[in-house]
mmCIF file of C-alpha atoms in Angstrom:
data_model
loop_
_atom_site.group_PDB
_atom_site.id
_atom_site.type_symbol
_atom_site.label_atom_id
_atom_site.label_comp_id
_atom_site.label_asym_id
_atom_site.label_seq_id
_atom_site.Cartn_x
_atom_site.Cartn_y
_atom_site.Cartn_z
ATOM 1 C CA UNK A 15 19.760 -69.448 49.134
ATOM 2 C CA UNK A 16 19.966 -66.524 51.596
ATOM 3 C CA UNK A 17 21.941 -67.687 54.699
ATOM 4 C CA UNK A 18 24.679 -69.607 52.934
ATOM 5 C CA UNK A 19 26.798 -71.455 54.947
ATOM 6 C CA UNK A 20 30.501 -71.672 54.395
ATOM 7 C CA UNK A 21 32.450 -74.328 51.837
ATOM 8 C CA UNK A 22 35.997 -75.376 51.607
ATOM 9 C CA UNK A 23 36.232 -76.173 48.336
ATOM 10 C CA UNK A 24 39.492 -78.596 48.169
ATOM 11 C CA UNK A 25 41.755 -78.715 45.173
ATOM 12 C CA UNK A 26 44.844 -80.553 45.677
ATOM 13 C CA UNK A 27 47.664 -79.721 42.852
ATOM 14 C CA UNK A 28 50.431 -81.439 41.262
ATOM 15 C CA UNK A 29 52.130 -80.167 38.090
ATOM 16 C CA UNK A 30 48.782 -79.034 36.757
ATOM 17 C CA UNK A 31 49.515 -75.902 34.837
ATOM 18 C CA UNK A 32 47.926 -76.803 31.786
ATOM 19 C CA UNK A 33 44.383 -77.148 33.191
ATOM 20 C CA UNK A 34 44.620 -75.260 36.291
ATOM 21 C CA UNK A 35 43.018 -72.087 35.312
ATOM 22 C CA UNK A 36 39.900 -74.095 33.978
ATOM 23 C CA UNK A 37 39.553 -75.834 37.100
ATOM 24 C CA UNK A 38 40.049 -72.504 39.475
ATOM 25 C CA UNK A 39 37.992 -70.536 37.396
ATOM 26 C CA UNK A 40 34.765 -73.243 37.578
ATOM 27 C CA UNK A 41 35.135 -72.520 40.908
ATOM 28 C CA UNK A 42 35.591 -68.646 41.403
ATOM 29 C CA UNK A 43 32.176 -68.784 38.942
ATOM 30 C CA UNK A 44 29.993 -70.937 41.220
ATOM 31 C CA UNK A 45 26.469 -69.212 41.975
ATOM 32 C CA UNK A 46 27.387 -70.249 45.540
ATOM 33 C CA UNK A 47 29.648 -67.507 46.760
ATOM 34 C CA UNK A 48 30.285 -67.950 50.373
ATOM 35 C CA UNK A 49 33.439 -69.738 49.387
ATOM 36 C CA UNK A 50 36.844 -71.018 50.825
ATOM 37 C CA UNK A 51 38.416 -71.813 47.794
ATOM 38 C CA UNK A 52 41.876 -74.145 49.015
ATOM 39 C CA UNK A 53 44.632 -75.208 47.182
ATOM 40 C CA UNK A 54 47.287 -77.434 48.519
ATOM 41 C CA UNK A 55 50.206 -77.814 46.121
ATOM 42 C CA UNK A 56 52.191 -81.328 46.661
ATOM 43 C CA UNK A 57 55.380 -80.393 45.686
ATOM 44 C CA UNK A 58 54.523 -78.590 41.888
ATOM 45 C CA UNK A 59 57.695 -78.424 39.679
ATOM 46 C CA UNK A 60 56.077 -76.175 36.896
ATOM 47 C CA UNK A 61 53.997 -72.823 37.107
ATOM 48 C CA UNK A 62 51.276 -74.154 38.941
ATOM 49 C CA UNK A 63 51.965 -71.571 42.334
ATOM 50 C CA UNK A 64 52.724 -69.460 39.971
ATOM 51 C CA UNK A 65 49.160 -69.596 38.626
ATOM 52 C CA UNK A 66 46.956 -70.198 41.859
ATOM 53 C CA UNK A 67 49.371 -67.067 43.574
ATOM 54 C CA UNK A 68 47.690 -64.899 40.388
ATOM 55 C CA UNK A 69 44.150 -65.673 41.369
ATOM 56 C CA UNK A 70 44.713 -64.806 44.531
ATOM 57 C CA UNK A 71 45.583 -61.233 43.924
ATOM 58 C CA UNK A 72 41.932 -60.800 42.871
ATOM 59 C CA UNK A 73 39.859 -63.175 44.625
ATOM 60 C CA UNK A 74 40.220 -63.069 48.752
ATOM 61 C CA UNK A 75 38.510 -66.149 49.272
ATOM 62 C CA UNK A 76 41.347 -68.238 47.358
ATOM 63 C CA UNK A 77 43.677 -70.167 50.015
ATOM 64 C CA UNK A 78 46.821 -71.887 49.284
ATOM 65 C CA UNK A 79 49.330 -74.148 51.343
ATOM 66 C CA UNK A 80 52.323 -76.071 49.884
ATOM 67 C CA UNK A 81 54.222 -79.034 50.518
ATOM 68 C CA UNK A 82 57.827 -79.113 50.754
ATOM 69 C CA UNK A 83 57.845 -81.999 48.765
ATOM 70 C CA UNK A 84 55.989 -84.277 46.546
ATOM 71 C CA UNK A 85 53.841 -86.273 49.386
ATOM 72 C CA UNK A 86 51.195 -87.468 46.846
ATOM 73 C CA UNK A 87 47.616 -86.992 46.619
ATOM 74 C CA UNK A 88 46.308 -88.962 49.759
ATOM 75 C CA UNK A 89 48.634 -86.425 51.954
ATOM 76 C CA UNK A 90 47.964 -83.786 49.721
ATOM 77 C CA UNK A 91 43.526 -84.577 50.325
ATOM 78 C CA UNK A 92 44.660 -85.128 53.894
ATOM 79 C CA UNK A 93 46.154 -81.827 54.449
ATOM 80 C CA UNK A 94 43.092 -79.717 53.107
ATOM 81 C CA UNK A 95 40.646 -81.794 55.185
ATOM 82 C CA UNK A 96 42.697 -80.845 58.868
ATOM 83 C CA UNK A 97 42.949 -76.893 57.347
ATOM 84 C CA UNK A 98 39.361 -76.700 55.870
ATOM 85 C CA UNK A 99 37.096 -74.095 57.831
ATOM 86 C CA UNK A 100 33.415 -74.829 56.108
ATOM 87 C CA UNK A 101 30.780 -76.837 57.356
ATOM 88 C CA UNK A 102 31.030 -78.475 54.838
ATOM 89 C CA UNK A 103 34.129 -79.378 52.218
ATOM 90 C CA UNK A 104 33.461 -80.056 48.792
ATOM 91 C CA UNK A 105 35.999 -82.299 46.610
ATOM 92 C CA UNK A 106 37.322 -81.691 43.342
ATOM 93 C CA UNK A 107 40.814 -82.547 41.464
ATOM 94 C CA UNK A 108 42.336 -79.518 39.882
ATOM 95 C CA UNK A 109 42.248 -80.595 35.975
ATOM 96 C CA UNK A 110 38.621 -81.017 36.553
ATOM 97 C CA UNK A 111 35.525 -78.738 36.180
ATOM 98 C CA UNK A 112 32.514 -77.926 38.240
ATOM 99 C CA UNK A 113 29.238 -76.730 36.668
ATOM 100 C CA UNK A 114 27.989 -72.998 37.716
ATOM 101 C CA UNK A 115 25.353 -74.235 40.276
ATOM 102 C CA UNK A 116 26.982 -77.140 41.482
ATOM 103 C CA UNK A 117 27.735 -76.097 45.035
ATOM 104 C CA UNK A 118 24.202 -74.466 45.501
ATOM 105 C CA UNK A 119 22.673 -77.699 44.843
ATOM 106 C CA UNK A 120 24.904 -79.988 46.900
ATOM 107 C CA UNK A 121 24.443 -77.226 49.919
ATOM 108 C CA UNK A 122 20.937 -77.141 49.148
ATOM 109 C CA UNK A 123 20.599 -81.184 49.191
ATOM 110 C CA UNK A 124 22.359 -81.057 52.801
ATOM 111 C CA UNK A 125 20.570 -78.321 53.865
ATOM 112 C CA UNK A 126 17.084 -80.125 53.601
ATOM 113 C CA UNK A 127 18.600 -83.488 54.309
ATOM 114 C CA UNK A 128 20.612 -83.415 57.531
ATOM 115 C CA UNK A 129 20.287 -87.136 57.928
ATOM 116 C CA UNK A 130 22.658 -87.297 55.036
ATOM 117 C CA UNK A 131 26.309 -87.065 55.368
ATOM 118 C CA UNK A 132 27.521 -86.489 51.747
ATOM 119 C CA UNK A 133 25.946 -85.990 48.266
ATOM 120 C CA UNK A 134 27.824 -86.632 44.565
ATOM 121 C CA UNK A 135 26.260 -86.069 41.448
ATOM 122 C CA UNK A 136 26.572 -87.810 37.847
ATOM 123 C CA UNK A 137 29.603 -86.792 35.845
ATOM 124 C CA UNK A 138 30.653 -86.712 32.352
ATOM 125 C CA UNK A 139 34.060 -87.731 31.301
ATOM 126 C CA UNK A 140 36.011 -85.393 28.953
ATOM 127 C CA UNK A 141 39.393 -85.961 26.981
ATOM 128 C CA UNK A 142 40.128 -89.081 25.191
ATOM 129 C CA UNK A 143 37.381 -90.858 26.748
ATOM 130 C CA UNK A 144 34.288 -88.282 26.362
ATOM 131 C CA UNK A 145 30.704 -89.902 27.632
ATOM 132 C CA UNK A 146 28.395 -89.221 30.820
ATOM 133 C CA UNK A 147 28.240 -91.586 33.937
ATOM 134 C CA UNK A 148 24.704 -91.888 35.473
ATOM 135 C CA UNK A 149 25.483 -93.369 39.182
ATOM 136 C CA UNK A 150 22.835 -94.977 41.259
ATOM 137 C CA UNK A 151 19.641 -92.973 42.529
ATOM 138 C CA UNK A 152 19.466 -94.249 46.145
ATOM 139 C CA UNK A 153 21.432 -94.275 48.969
ATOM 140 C CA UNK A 154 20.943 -97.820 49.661
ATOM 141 C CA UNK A 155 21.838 -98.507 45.790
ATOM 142 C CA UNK A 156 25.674 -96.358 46.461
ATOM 143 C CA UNK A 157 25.818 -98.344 49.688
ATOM 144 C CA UNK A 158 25.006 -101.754 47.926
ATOM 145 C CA UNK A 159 27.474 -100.601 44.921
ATOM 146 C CA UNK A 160 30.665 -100.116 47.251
ATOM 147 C CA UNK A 161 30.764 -103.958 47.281
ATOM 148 C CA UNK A 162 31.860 -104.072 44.107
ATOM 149 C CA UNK A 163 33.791 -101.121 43.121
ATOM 150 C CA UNK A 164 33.768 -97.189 44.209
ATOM 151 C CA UNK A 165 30.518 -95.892 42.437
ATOM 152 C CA UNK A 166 31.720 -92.015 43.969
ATOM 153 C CA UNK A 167 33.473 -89.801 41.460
ATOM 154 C CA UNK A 168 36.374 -87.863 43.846
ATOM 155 C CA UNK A 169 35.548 -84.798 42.035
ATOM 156 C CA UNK A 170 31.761 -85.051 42.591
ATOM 157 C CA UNK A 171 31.106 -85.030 46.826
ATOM 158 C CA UNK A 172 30.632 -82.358 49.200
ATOM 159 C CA UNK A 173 30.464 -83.653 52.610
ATOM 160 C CA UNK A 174 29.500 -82.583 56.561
ATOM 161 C CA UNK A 175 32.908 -81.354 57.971
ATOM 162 C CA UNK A 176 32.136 -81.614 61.741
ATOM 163 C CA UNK A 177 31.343 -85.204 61.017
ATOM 164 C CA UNK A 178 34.322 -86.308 59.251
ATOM 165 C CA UNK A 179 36.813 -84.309 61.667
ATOM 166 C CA UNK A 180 35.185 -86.308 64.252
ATOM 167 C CA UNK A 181 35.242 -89.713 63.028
ATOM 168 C CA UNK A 182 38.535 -89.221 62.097
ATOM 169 C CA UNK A 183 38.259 -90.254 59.038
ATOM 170 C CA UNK A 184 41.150 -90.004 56.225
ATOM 171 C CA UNK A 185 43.078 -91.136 53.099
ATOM 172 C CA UNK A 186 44.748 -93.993 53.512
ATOM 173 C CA UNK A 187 48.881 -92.858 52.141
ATOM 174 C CA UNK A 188 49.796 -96.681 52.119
ATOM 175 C CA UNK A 189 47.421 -96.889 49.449
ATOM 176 C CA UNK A 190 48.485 -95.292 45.684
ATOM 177 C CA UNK A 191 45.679 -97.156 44.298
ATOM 178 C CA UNK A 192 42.234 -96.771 45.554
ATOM 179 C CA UNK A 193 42.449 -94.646 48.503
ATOM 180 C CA UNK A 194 39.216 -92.981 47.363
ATOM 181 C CA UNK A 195 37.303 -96.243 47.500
ATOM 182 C CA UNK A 196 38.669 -96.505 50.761
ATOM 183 C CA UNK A 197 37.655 -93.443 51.907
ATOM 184 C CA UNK A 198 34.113 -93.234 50.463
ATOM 185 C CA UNK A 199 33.487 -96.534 52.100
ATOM 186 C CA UNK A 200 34.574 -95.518 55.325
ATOM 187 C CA UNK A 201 32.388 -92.506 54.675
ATOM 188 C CA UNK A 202 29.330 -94.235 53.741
ATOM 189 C CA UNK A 203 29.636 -96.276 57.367
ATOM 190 C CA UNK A 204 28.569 -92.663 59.174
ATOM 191 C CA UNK A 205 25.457 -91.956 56.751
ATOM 192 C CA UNK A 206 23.782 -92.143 53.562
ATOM 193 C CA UNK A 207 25.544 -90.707 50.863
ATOM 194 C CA UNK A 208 22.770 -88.765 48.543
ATOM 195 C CA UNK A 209 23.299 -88.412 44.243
ATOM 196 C CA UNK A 210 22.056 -85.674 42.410
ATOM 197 C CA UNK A 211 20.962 -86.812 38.959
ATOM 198 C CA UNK A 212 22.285 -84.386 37.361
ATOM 199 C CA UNK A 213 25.593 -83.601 35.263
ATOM 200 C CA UNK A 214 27.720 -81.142 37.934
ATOM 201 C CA UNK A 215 31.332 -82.259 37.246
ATOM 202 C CA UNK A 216 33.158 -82.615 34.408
ATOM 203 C CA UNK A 217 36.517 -85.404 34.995
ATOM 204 C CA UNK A 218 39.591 -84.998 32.448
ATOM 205 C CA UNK A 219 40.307 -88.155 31.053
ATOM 206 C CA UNK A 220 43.337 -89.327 29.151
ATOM 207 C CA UNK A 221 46.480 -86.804 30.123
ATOM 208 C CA UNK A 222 48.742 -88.079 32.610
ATOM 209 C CA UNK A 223 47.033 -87.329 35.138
ATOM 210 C CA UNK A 224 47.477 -88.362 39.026
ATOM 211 C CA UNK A 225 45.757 -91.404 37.946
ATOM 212 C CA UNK A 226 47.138 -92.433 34.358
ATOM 213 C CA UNK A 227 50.410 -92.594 36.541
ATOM 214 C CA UNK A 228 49.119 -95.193 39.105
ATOM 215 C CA UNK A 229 48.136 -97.877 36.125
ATOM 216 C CA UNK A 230 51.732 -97.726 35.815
ATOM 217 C CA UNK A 231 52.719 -99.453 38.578
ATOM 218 C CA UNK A 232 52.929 -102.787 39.587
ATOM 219 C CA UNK A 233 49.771 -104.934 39.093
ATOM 220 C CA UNK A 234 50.144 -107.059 41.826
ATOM 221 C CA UNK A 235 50.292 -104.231 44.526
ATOM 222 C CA UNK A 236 47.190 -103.038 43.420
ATOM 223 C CA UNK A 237 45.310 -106.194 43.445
ATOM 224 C CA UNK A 238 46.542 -107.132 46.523
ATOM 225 C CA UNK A 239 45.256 -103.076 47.468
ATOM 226 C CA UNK A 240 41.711 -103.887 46.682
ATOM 227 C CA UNK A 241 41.719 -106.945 48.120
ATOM 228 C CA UNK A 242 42.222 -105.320 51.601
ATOM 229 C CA UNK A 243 39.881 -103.015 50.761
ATOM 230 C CA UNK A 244 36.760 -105.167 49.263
ATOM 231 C CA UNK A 245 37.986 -107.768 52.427
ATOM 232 C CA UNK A 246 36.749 -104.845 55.073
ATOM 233 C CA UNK A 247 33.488 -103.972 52.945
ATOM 234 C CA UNK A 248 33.021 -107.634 52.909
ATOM 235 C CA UNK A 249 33.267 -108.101 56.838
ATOM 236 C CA UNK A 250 31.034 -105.007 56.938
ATOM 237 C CA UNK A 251 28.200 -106.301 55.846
ATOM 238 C CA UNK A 252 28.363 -109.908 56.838
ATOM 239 C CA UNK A 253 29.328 -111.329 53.879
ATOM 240 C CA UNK A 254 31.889 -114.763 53.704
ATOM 241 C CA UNK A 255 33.812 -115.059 50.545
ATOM 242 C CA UNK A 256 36.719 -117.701 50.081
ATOM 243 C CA UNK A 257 39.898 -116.058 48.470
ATOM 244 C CA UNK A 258 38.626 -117.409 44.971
ATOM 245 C CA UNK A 259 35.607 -116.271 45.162
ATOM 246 C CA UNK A 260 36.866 -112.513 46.161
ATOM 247 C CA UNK A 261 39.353 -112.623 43.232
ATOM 248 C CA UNK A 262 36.912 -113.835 40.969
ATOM 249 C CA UNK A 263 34.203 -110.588 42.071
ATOM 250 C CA UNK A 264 37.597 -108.266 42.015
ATOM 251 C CA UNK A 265 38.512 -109.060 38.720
ATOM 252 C CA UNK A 266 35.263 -109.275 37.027
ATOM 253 C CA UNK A 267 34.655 -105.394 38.102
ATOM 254 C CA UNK A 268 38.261 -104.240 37.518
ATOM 255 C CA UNK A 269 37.711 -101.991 34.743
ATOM 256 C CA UNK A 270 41.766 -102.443 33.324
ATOM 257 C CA UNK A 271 41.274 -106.457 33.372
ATOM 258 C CA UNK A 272 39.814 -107.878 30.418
ATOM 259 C CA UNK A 273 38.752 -110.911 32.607
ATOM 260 C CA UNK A 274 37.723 -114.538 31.301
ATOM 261 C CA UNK A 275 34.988 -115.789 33.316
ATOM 262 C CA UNK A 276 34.375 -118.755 30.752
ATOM 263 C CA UNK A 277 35.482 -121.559 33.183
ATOM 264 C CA UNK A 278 34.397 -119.674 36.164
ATOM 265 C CA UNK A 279 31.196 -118.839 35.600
ATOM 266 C CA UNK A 280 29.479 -120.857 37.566
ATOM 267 C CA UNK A 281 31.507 -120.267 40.866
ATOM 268 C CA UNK A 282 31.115 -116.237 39.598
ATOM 269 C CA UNK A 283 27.206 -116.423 40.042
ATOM 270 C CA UNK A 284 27.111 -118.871 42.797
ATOM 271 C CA UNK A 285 28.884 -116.122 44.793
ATOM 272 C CA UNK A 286 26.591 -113.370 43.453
ATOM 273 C CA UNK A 287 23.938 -115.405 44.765
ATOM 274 C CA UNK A 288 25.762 -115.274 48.022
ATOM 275 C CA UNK A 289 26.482 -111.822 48.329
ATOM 276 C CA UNK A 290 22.475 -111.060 47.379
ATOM 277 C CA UNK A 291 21.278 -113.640 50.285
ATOM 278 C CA UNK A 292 23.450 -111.866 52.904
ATOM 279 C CA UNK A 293 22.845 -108.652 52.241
ATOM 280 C CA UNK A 294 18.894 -109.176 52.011
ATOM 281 C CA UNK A 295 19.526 -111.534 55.495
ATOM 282 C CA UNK A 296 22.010 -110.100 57.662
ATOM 283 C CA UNK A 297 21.388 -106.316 56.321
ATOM 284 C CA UNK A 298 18.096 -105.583 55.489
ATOM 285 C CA UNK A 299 18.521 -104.630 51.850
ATOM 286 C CA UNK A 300 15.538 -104.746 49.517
ATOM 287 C CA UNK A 301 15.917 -107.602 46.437
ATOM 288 C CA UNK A 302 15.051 -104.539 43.969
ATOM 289 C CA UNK A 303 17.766 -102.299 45.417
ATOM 290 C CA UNK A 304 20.117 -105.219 45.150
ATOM 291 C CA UNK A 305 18.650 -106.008 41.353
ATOM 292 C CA UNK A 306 19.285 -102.936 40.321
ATOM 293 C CA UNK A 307 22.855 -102.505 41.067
ATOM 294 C CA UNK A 308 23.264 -105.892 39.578
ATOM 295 C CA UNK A 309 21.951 -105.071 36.720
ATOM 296 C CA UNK A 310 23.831 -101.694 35.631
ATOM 297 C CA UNK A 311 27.192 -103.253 37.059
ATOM 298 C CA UNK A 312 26.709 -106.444 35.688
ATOM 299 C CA UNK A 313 25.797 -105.670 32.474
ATOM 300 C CA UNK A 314 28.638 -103.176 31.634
ATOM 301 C CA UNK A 315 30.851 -105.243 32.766
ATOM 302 C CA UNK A 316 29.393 -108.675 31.097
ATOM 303 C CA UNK A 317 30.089 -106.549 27.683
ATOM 304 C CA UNK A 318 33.178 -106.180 27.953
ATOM 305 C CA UNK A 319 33.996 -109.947 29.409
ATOM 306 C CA UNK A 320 36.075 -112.638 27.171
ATOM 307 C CA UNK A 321 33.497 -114.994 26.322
ATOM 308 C CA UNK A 322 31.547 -115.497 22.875
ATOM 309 C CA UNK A 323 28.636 -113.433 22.028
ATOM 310 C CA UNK A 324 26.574 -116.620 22.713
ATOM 311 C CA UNK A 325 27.808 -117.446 26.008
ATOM 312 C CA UNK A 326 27.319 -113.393 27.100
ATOM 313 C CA UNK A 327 23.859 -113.491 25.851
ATOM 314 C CA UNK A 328 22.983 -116.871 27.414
ATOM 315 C CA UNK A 329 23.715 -115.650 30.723
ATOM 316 C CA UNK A 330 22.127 -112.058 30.118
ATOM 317 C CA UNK A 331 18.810 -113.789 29.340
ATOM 318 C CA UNK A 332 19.188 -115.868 32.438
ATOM 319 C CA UNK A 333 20.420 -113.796 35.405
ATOM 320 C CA UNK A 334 18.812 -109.960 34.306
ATOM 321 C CA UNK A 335 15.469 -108.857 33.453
ATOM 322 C CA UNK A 336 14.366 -108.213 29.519
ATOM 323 C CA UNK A 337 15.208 -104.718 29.664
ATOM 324 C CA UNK A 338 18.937 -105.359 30.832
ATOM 325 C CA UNK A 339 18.922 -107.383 28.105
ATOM 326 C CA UNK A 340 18.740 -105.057 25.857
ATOM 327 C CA UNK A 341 20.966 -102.758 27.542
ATOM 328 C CA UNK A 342 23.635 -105.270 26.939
ATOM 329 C CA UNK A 343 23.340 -105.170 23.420
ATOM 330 C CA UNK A 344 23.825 -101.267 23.482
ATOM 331 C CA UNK A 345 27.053 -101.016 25.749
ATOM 332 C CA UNK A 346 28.478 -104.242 24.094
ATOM 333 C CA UNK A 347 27.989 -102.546 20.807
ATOM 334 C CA UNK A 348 30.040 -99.301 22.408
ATOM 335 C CA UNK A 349 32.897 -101.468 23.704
ATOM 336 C CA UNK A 350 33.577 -103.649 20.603
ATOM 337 C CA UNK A 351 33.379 -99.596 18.761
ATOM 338 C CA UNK A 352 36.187 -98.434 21.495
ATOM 339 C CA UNK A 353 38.446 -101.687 20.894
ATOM 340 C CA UNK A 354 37.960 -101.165 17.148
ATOM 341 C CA UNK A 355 39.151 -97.227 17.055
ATOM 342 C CA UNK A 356 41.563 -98.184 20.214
ATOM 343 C CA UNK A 357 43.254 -100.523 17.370
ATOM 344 C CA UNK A 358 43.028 -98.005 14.426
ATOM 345 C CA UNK A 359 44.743 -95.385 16.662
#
C-alpha cells in the first residue's frame, strides 16, 4: 500500500513485564509502518515502564502515557481512544501478539470498504488453552452473534476513529466483566463490522491475566452484568424475553457455567424459536444467516451441556442440519478430552 494512512495502535498495560516485549515487538515488526504505537500504563508495579521507556529510545513512533494509579482496563482503553491520532485505532492487549501483516490487511479491508466501520480477524489461543477460533464470515452473522455472546476478540479490531470519537462511544468502567461486549455492541449499532478469515492475532491464555482475575470475583455481579447488557441487545432488535427465558439464553452461552438444560429444554428452544421469528420479522435477517450462527454456537455449546449423550444427540438431530451433527460429535469428543486432562492435572 503506497499512501498509508496513520494507526494508533492501542496497548493498554498492567504488570505485564513478562510478555511485554513479545507483544511490542509484533508490533514494531508490522509490514504496515505508518504507525502510532501507544501505550497507556494503568498503574504498573513491576518493570513494565521500564520496558516500553527502552523501546522508545529506538523507535520514534512508540507513545506512552501513565496513570497515577491502577484505574483498570476500561479507563486504561478509554484513555488511548481520547489520545489516539490515526484514522483509524487498532486494538490489542499487551501479552498478546499480532501477525506481521496484520495491520496492512485490516487497513486494506477499510480502505476498499468504507461502508464498514471495523474489521477483526480469527485468532488462535496460546498458553494453557492452545487451539484456533474461526468467527463468523458475514457481517450480518457478527451482528446476529452479539445476541448471544461477544463473537469480537479485543485483540483482533481496528476501527474508523472519526466515527467512534463522534458517537461517543466508550468502555463502560462500571462494568469489570464484559465491557468489551458492551462496547463491540455499541459499535456494531454505527456499521457492519467486517472478519478477515484469517489467523492475525495470537491471545495468551492461562496466566493471570486482566481476565483470569475477573472470574475471581463475585458470580452474581457478573450475571447480573450481562444481563444489562444482553437486556439492551435484546431491546435493539425487537426481541421480548421474560427474565427466565433471558437467564436461561445467558447461561446456556456462558462459557464458565456448566449449565443443565435437562428440565428446561423445552422453554430453551421455544425461546430460540422466538429470537429467530423476530429477528427474520422485525429486522430483516435472512433464516440462513440466522441458521448458521445457530448452528456453530449451538453446537459448541450443546457439547459441553449436562445432559446424557442421548438426550444431546436427540436434540442435535432435531434442531441442526446433518452436518452440525456431526460437528457435535467432534467438539463433544474435544471437551470430554479437556475435562479428562483438566482432572489428571
Amino acid at each position: 500500500m503506497t499512501n498509508q494512512p496513520l494507526v494508533t495502535v492501542l496497548l493498554p498495560v498492567y504488570n505485564a513485564e513478562k510478555y511485554l516485549s513479545e507483544g511490542i515487538e509484533s508490533i514494531i515488526n508490522q509490514t504496515y509502518k505508518n504507525l502510532d504505537i501507544l501505550l497507556v500504563d494503568d498503574g504498573s508495579t513491576d518493570s513494565s515502564v521500564e520496558i516500553i521507556r527502552s523501546y522508545m529510545k529506538f523507535d520514534h513512533r512508540i507513545r506512552l502515557i501513565e496513570n497515577i494509579n491502577n484505574r483498570g482496563v476500561s479507563f486504561t482503553r478509554n484513555k488511548g481512544i481520547d489520545n489516539s491520532k490515526g484514522k483509524y485505532i487498532a486494538f490489542m492487549d499487551s501479552d498478546d501478539t499480532s501477525r506481521s501483516d496484520r495491520i496492512e490487511l485490516q487497513v486494506s479491508f477499510l480502505e476498499k470498504n468504507t461502508d464498514f466501520i471495523a474489521v477483526a480477524s480469527y485468532f488462535k489461543y496460546t498458553g494453557s488453552k492452545q487451539r484456533k477460533i474461526k468467527n463468523f464470515k458475514t457481517s450480518n452473522e457478527l451482528a446476529i452473534a452479539m445476541i448471544f455472546k461477544n463473537p469480537i476478540m479485543n485483540s483482533s479490531p481496528i476501527i474508523r476513529r472519526k466515527e467512534l470519537i463522534e458517537a461517543n462511544i466508550k468502555h463502560n468502567t462500571k462494568y469489570f466483566y464484559g465491557e468489551d461486549y458492551d462496547f463491540w455492541f455499541k459499535v456494531s449499532q454505527l456499521g457492519k463490522i467486517g472478519m478477515i478469515s484469517k489467523f492475525l492475532v495470537t491471545y495468551r491464555w492461562g496466566h493471570e491475566n486482566t481476565t483470569s482475575l475477573v472470574f475471581s470475583k463475585k458470580n452474581l455481579e457478573k450475571v447480573r452484568i450481562i444481563n444489562e447488557i444482553k437486556s439492551s441487545i435484546l431491546s435493539f432488535y425487537k426481541i421480548s424475553l421474560n427474565q427466565e427465558e433471558k437467564n436461561i439464553i445467558n447461561f446456556f452461552f456462558d462459557d464458565e457455567v456448566e449449565f443443565n438444560i435437562s428440565k428446561d429444554k423445552y422453554v430453551f428452544l421455544s425461546t430460540i424459536n422466538k429470537i429467530k421469528v423476530s429477528l427474520t420479522q422485525y429486522n430483516n435477517f435472512s433464516l440462513t444467516d440466522i441458521d448458521n450462527v445457530w448452528n456453530k454456537y449451538f453446537i459448541r455449546q450443546l457439547a459441553r451441556a449436562n445432559l446424557t449423550l442421548i438426550e444431546k444427540f436427540d436434540i442435535a438431530c432435531k434442531y441442526t442440519n446433518e452436518n452440525k451433527v456431526i460437528s457435535f460429535f467432534t467438539i463433544f469428543g474435544r471437551h470430554c478430552y479437556k475435562k479428562f486432562m483438566d482432572k489428571v492435572n
